Coordinates of C-alpha atoms in Angstrom, one line a residue:
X1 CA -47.5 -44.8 31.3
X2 CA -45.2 -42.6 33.5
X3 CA -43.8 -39.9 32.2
X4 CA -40.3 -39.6 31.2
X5 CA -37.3 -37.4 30.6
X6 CA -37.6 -35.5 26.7
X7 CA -35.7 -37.0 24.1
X8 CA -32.3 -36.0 24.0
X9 CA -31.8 -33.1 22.1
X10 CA -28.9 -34.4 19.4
X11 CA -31.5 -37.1 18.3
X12 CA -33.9 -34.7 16.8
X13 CA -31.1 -34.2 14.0
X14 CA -29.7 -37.6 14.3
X15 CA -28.7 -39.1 10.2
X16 CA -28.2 -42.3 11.1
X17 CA -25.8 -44.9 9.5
X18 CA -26.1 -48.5 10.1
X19 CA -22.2 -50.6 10.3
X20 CA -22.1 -54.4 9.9
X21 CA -18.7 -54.3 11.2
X22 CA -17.7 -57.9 9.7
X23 CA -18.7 -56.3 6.2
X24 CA -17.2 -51.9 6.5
X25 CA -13.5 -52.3 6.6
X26 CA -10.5 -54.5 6.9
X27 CA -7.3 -53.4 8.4
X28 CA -5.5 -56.4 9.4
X29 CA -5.9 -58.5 6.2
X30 CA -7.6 -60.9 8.1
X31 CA -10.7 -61.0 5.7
X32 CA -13.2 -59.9 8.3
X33 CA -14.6 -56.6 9.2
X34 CA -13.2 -54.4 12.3
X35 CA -13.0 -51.5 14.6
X36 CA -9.5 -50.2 13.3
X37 CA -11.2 -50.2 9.5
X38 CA -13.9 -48.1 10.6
X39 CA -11.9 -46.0 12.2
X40 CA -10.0 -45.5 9.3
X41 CA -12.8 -44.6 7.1
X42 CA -14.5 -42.5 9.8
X43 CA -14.1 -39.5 7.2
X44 CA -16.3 -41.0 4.8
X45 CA -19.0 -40.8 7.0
X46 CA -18.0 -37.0 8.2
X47 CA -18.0 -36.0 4.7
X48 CA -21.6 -37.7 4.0
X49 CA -22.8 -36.1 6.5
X50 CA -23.8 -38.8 9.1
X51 CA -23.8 -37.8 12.5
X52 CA -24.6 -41.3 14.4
X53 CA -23.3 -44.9 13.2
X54 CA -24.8 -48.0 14.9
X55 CA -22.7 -51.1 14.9
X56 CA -24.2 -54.6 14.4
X57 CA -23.5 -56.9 17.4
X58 CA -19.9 -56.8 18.4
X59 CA -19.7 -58.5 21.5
X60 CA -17.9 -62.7 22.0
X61 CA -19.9 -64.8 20.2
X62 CA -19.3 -68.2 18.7
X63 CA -20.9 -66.4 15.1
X64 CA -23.9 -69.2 15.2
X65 CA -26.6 -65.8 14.2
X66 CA -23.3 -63.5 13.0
X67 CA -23.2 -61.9 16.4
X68 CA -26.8 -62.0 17.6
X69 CA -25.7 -65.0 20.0
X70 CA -23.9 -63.4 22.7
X71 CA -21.9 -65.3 24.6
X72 CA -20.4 -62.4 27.0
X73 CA -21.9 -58.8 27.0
X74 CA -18.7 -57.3 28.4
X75 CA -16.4 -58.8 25.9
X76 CA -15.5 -57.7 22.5
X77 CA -15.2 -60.2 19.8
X78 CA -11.5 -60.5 19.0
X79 CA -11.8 -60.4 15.3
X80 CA -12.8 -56.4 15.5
X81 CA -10.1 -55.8 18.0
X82 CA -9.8 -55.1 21.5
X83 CA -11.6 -52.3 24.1
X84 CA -9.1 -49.9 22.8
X85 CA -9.9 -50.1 19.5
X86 CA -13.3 -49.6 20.1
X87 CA -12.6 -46.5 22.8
X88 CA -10.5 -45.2 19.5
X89 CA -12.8 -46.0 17.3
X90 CA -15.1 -43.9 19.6
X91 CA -13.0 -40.9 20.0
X92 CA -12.1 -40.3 16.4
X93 CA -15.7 -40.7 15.5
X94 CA -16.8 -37.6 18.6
X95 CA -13.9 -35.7 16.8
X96 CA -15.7 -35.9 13.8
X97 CA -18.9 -34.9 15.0
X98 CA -20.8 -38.6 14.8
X99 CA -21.8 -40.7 18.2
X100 CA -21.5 -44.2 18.3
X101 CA -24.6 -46.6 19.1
X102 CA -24.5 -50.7 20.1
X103 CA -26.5 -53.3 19.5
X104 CA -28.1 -54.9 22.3
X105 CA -29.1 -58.5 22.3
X106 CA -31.6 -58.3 25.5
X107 CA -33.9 -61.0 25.3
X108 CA -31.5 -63.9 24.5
X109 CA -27.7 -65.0 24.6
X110 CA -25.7 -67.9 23.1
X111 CA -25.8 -71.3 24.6
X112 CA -22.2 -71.0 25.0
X113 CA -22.6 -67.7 27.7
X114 CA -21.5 -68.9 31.2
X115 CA -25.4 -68.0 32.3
X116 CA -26.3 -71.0 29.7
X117 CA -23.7 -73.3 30.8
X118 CA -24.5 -72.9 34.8
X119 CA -28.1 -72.6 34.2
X120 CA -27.9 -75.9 32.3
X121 CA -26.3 -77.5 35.5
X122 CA -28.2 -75.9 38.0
X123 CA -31.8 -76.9 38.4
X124 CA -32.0 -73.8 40.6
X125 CA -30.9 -71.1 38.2
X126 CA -34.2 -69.6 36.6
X127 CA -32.1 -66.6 34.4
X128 CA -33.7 -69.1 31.6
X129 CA -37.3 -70.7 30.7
X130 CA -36.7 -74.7 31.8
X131 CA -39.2 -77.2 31.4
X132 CA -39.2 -80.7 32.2
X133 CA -40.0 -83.0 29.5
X134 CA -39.8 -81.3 26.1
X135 CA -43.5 -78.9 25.2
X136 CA -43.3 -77.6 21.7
X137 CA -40.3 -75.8 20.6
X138 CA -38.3 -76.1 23.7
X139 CA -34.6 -77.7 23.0
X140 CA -33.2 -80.7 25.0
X141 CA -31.0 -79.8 27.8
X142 CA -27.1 -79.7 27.0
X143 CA -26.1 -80.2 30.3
X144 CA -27.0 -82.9 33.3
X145 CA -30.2 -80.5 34.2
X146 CA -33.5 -82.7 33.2
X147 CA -35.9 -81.1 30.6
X148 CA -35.3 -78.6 27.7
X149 CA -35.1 -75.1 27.1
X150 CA -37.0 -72.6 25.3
X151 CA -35.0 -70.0 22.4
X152 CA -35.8 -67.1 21.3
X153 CA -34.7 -67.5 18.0
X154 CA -32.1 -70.5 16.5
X155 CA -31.8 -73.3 19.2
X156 CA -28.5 -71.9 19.8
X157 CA -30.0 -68.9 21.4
X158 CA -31.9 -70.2 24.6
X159 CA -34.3 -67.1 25.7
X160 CA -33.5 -65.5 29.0
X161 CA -36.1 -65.4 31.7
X162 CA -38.3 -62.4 31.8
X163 CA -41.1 -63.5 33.4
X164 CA -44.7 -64.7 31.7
X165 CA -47.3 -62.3 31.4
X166 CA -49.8 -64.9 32.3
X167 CA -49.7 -68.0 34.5
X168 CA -51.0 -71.6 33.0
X169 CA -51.4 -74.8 35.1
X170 CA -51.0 -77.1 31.9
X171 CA -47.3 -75.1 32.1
X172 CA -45.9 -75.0 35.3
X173 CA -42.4 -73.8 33.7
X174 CA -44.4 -70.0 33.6
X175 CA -42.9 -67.5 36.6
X176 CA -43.9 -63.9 37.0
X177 CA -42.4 -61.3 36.0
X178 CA -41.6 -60.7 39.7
X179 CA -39.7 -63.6 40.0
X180 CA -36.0 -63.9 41.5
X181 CA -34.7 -65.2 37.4
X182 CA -36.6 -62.7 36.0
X183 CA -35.8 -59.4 37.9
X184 CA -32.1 -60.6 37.9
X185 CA -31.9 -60.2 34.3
X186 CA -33.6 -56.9 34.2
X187 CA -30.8 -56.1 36.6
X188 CA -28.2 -57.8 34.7
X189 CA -29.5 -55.6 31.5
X190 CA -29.0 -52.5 33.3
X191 CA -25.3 -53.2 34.5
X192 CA -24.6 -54.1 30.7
X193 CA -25.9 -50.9 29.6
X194 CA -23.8 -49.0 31.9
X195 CA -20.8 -51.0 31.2
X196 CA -20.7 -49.5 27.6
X197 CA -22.4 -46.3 28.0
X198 CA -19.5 -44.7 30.5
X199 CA -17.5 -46.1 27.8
X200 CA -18.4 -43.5 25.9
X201 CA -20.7 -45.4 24.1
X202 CA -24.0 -43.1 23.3
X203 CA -27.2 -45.6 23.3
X204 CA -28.1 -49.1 21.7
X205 CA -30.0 -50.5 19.1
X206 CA -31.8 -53.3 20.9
X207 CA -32.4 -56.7 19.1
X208 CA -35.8 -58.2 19.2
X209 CA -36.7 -55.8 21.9
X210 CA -40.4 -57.1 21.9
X211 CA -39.5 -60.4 22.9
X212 CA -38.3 -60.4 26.3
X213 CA -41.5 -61.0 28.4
X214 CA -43.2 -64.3 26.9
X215 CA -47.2 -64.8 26.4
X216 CA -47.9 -60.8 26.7
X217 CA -51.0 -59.6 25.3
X218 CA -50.6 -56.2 23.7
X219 CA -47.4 -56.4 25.1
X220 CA -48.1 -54.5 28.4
X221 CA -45.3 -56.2 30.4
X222 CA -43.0 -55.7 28.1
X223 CA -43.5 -52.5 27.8
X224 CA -43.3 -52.0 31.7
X225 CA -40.0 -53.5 32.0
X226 CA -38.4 -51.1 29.2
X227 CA -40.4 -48.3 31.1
X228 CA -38.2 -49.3 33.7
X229 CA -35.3 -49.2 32.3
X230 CA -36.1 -46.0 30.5
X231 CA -36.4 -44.2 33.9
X232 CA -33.1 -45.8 34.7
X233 CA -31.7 -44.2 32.2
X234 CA -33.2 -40.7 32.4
X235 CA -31.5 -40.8 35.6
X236 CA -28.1 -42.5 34.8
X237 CA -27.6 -41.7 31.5
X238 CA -29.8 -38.6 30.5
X239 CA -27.9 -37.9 26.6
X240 CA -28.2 -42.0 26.1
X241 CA -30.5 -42.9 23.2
X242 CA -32.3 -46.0 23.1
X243 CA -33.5 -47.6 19.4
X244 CA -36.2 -50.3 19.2
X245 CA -36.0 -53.1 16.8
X246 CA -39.1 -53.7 18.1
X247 CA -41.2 -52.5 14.1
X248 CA -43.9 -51.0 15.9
X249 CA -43.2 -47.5 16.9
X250 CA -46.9 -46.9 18.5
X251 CA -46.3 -49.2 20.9
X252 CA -42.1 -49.1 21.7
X253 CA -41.9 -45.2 21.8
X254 CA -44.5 -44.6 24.6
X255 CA -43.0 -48.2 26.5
X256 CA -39.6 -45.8 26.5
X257 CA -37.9 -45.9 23.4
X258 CA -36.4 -43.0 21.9
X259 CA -37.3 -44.0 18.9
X260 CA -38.4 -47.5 16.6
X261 CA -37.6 -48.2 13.1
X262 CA -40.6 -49.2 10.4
X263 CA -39.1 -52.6 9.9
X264 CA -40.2 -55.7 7.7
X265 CA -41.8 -57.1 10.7
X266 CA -44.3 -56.2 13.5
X267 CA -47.4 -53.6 13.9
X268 CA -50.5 -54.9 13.3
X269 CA -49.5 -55.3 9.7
X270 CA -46.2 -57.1 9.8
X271 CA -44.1 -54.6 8.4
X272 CA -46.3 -53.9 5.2
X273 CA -45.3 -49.8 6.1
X274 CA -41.9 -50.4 5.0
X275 CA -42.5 -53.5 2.7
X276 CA -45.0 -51.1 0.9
X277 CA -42.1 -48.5 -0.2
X278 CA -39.3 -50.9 -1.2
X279 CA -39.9 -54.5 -1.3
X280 CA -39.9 -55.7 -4.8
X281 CA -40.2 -59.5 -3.8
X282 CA -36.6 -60.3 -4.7
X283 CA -34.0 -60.5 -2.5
X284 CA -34.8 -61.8 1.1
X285 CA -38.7 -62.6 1.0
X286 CA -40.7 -64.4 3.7
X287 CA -43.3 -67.0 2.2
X288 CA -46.3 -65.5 4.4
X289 CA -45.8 -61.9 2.8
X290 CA -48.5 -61.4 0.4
X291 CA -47.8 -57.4 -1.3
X292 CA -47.7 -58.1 -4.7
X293 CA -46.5 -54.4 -5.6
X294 CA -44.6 -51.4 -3.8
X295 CA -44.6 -47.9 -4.6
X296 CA -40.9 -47.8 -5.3
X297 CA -41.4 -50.2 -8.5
X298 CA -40.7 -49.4 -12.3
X299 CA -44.2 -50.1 -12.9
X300 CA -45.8 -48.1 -11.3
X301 CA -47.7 -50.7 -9.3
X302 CA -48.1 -49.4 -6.3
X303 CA -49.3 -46.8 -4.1
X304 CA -47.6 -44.3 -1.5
X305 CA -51.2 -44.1 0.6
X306 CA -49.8 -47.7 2.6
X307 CA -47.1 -46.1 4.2
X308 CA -48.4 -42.3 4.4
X309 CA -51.7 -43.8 6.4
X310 CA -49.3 -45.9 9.0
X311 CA -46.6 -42.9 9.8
X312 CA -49.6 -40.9 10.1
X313 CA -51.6 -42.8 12.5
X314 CA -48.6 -43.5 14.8
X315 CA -47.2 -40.3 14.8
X316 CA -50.8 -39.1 16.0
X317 CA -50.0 -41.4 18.7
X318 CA -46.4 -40.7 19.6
X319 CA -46.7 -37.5 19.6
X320 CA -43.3 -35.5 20.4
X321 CA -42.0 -38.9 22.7
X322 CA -39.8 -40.3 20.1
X323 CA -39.2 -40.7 16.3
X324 CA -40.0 -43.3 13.9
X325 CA -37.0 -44.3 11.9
X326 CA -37.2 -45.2 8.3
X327 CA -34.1 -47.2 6.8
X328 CA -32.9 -47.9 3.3
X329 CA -32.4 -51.6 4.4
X330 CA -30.8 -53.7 7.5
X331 CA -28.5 -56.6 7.5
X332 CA -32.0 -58.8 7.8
X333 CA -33.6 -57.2 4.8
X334 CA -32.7 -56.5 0.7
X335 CA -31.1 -53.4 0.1
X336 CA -32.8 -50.7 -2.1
X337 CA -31.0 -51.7 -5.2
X338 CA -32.7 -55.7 -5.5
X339 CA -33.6 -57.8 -8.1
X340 CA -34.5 -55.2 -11.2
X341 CA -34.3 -52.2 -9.3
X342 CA -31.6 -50.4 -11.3
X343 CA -28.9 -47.4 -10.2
X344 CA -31.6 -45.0 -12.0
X345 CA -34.9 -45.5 -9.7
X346 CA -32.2 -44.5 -6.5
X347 CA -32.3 -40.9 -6.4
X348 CA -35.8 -40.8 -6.0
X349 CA -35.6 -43.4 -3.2
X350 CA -33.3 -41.3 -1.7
X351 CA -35.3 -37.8 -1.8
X352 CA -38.4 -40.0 -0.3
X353 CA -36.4 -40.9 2.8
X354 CA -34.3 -37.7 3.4
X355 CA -37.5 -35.1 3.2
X356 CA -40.2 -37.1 4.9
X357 CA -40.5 -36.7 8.9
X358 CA -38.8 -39.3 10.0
X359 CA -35.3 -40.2 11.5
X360 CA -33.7 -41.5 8.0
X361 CA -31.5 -45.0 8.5
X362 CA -28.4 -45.8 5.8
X363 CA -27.3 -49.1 5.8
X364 CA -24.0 -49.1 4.9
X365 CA -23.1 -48.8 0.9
X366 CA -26.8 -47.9 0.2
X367 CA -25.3 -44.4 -0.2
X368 CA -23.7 -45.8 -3.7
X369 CA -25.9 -48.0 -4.7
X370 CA -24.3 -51.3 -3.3
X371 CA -26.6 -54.3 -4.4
X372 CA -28.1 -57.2 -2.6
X373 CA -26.2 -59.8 -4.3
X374 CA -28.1 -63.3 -4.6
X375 CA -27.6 -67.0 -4.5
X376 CA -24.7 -66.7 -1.6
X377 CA -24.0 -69.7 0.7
X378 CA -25.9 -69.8 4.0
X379 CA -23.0 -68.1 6.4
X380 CA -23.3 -67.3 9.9
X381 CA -27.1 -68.5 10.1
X382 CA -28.1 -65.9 6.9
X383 CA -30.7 -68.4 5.3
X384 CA -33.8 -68.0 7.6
X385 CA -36.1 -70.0 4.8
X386 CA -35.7 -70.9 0.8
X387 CA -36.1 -67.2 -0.4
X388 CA -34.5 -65.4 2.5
X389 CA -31.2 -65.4 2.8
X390 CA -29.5 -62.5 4.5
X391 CA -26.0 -62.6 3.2
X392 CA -27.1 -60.8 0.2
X393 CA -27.6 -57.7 2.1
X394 CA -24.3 -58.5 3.9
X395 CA -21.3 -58.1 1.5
X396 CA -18.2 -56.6 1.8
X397 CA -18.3 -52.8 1.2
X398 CA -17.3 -51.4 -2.1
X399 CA -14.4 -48.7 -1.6
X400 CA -12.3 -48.9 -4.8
X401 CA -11.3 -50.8 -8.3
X402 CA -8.5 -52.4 -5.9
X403 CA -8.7 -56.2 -4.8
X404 CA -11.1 -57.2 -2.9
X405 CA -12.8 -53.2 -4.1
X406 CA -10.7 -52.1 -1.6
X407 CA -12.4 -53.9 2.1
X408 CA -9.6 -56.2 2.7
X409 CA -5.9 -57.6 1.5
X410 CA -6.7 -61.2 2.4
X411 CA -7.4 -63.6 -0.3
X412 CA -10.7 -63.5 -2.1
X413 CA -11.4 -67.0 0.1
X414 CA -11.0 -65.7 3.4
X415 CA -13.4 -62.5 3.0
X416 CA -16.3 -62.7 5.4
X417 CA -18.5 -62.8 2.0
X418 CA -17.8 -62.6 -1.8
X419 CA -17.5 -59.1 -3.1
X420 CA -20.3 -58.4 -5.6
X421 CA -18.9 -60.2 -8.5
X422 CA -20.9 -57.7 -11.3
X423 CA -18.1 -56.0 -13.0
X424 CA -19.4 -52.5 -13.0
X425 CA -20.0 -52.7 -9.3
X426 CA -20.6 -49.0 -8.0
X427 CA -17.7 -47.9 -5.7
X428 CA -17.1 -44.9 -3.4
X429 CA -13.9 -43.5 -5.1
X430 CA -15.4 -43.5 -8.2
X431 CA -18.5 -41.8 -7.0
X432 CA -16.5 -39.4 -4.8
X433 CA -15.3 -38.3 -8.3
X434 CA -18.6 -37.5 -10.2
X435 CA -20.6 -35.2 -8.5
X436 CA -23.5 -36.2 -10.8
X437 CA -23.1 -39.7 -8.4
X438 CA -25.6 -41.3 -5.9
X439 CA -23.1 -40.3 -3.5
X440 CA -23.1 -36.8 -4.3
X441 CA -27.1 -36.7 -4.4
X442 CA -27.4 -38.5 -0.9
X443 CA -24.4 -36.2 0.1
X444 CA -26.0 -32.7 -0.9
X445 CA -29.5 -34.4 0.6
X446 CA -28.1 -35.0 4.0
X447 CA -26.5 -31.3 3.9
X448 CA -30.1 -30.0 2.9
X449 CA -31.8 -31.6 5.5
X450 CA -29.4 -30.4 8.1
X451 CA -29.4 -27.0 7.3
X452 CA -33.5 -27.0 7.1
X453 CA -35.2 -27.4 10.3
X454 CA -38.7 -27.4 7.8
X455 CA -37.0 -31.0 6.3
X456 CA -36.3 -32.3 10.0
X457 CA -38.1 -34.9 11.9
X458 CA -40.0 -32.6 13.7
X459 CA -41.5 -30.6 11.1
X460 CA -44.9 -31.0 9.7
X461 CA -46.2 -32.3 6.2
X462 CA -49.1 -32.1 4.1
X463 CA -49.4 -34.9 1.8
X464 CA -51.1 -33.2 -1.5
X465 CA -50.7 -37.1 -3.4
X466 CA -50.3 -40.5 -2.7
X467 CA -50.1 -41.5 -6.1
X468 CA -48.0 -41.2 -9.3
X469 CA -46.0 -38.6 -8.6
X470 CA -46.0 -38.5 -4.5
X471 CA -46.3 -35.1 -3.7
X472 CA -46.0 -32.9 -0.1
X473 CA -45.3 -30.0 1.8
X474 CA -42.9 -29.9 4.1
X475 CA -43.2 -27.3 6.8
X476 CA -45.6 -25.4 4.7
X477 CA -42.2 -24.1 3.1
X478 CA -41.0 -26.7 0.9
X479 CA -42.9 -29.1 -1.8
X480 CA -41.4 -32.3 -2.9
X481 CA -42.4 -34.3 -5.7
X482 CA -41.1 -37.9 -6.4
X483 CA -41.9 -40.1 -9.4
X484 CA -40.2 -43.6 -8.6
X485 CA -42.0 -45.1 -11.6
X486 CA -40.4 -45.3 -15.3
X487 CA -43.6 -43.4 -17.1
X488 CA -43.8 -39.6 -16.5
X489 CA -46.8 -38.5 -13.6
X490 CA -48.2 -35.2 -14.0
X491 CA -51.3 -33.7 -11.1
X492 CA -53.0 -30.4 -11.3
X493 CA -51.7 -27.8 -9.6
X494 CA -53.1 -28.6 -5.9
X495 CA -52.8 -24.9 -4.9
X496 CA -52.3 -21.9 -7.3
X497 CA -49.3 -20.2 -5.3
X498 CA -47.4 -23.6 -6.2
X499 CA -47.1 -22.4 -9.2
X500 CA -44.1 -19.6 -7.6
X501 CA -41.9 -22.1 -6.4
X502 CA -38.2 -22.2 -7.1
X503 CA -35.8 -25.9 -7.4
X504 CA -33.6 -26.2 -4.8
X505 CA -33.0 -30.4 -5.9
X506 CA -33.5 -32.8 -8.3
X507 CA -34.4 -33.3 -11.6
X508 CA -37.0 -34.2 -14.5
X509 CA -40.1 -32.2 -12.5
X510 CA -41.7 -29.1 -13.6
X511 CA -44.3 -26.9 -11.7
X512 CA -46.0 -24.4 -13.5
X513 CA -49.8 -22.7 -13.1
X514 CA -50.6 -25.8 -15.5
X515 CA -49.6 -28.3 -13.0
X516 CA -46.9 -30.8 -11.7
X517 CA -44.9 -33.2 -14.0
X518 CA -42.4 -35.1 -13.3
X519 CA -40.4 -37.4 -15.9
X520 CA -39.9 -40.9 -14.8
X521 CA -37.7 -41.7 -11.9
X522 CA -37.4 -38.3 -11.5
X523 CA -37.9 -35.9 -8.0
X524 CA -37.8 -32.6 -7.5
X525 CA -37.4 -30.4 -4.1
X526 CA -38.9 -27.0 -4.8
X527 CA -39.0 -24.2 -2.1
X528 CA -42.1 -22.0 -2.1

């Protein structure tokens, strides 16, 4: 693979904070989510300490998959306001310190985009996969072309044309990679990218960025197309970051990506990394997944070793080409406080993913504790099977005891979603005002981080347990301990001069020349 620019240099200490815009802030009463209410609660995220927000889909769309069908890439939806709200939105945020990130939807568009409607006239136009007849999966045409197209996701998403890795006589629908449809949309993906990004925009988050070339062993094409546009962007757009939702860092970080995010899906496990640490098998659940425990659990079920193996193999592969990104959740996955997870077994949570070497990910509310909320209606295309259904994750946030806890003045049945209905629903004011809060913890965790190259992405660590408590060394300076489970964990002292070290964080652990113990749901940050 060729070679390309280093990662920018801002990403190294990047704190990302993930924005469903529909869900942040409400200014106009409307019920729905928008650029203005971010704005307006920009200082929230200066105080946290978050230096790089990425905004869920906000382009026109007809809201089939909330946003994720596109139906113009150079036009903002007009529920979350118009350019100038989101140039504002922008420049209040550089004031603050914190860049602004987009998400990308590359490999598909809504079947209302003008591409889709001309396409499905025009039995010329290859910027999509036509067939005649109807194979497997395709979709009936909408429009007086013969044959059927093939999605990407719901049928409302028909897949743009990238080319096929491989030719097949039985499917005569296959073109190259080379082709005039396909190279047209790897153009068209680089003028949309520039659109935004000398908008002051400072990179995307790209949907389903795995997807775009179709029957792709190991991915290979793929991977030379974002290569591609990777060099494009080195030259172009040098400080632009690019973010994979791609779940498989190993292969999406030497294909050009700045960095990829441990996800619920892809690698060669299908996400069990991440699913390992925090899913509990409540909330949203796919019927294939088969993890019966994860290391964040009451019980003590699990094991850290899952996880710790992965990062460590594909950092040994990435090397210093990009980051892996761990988040709390995403708007396609529970949040950390699901099902019997209670406000207790956060902190720890919290310690885990602000010490260990990774670009750390907050999806919005996860800072207080915000829970995934069950048994919502399907809205926006949320339910994706009988036990996963997305809106949980998705609710409005939770600023104060006002109406509505402060996202919106509209009436309870126009908000986007239901507000948590649990009556001792955690909030940011209140939080804001006990320092002994989540907030204050994640707050104080961020600032540590920040201030400690030896906690950064880029330093080293030593993993001394993988058990009950997790123990490790970070830049040969600084040993955390986290016990996620309700009984105490103790472990002998791995190294006598451990026995010297001094709390700088946390709670319930003690380390002494007798050994390590740690209460339960306890974590401790101890510098040597």
């Amino acid at each position: 693979m060729s070679s390309f620019r280093p990662v920018p240099s801002w990403l190294a200490d990047a704190v990302l904070y993930q924005i469903y815009p529909q869900s942040f802030a409400d200014s106009n009463g409307d019920g729905v989510g928008d650029f203005r209410g971010v704005t307006e609660h920009l200082d929230h995220l200066a105080w946290l300490g978050v230096n790089t927000v990425w905004l869920n889909p906000c382009f026109a769309s007809p809201f089939r998959d909330a946003g994720y069908d596109v139906s113009d890439y150079l036009a903002l939806a007009p529920r979350y306001g118009t350019d100038e709200d989101l140039a504002a939105l922008v420049e209040a945020a550089r004031g603050r310190g914190i860049r602004v990130m987009l998400d990308l939807v590359a490999g598909h568009t809504s079947d209302q985009h003008p591409w889709f409607v001309a396409a499905a006239n025009d039995p010329g136009n290859d910027r999509y996969i036509w067939a005649e007849g109807q194979p497997p999966r395709f979709v009936p045409s909408p429009g007086s072309r013969p044959g059927s197209y093939l999605p990407n996701f719901f049928d409302s998403q028909p897949a743009l044309n990238f080319g096929y890795a491989r030719s097949d006589p039985d499917e005569p629908w296959r073109q190259p990679v080379d082709a005039p449809g396909p190279q047209a949309n790897r153009m068209a993906l680089r003028g949309v990218m520039d659109h935004w990004l000398r908008l002051g925009l400072a990179g995307f988050r790209v949907d389903m960025a795995h997807s775009l070339v179709k029957d792709d062993p190991d991915l290979a094409e793929t991977s030379k197309l974002w290569a591609e546009l990777r060099r494009w962007l080195d030259d172009t757009h040098p400080e632009a970051a690019l973010l994979a939702e791609w779940g498989d860092p190993s292969v999406s970080v030497p294909a050009g990506f700045h960095s990829d995010f441990f996800l619920q899906f892809g690698g060669p496990s299908d996400g069990l990394p991440l699913r390992s640490l925090w899913n509990n098998n409540q909330g949203t659940v796919a019927d294939h997944w088969t993890q019966r425990h994860c290391f964040f659990d009451a019980e003590g079920g699990g094991t850290a070793e899952t996880f710790v193996q992965a990062w460590t193999e594909v950092s040994s592969l990435i090397g210093d080409r990009g980051y892996i990104s761990l988040p709390t959740a995403n708007h396609d996955f529970s949040r950390l406080a699901c099902g019997p997870r209670t406000a207790e077994q956060l902190p720890a949570a919290f310690a885990f993913q602000l010490t260990w070497p990774t670009l750390p990910a907050i999806y919005y509310g996860d800072e207080i504790g915000m829970r995934f909320v069950p048994d919502l209606p399907d809205h926006e295309g949320s339910r994706l099977g009988e036990h996963y259904n997305r809106a949980g994750s998705r609710t409005p946030m939770q600023w104060d005891d006002s109406p509505n806890a402060g996202f919106s003045t509209a009436p309870a049945e126009r908000l986007y979603l239901p507000i948590d209905p649990d009556p001792d629903r955690p909030t940011v004011a209140a939080q804001r005002a006990d320092e002994g809060s989540l907030l204050h913890l994640v707050r104080r965790l961020i600032t540590l981080r920040k201030a400690t190259p030896e906690l950064g992405a880029g330093s080293p660590v030593e993993v001394l347990h993988t058990g009950y408590p997790l123990t490790y060394l970070r830049g040969g300076r600084f040993l955390i301990v986290v016990n996620p489970r309700r009984a105490p964990a103790t472990l002998a002292l791995p190294r006598p001069e451990l026995a010297a070290v001094r709390r700088v964080e946390g709670t319930g652990v003690t380390v002494d020349d007798t050994g390590i113990t740690a209460e339960g749901f306890a974590f401790g940050i101890f510098s040597l």
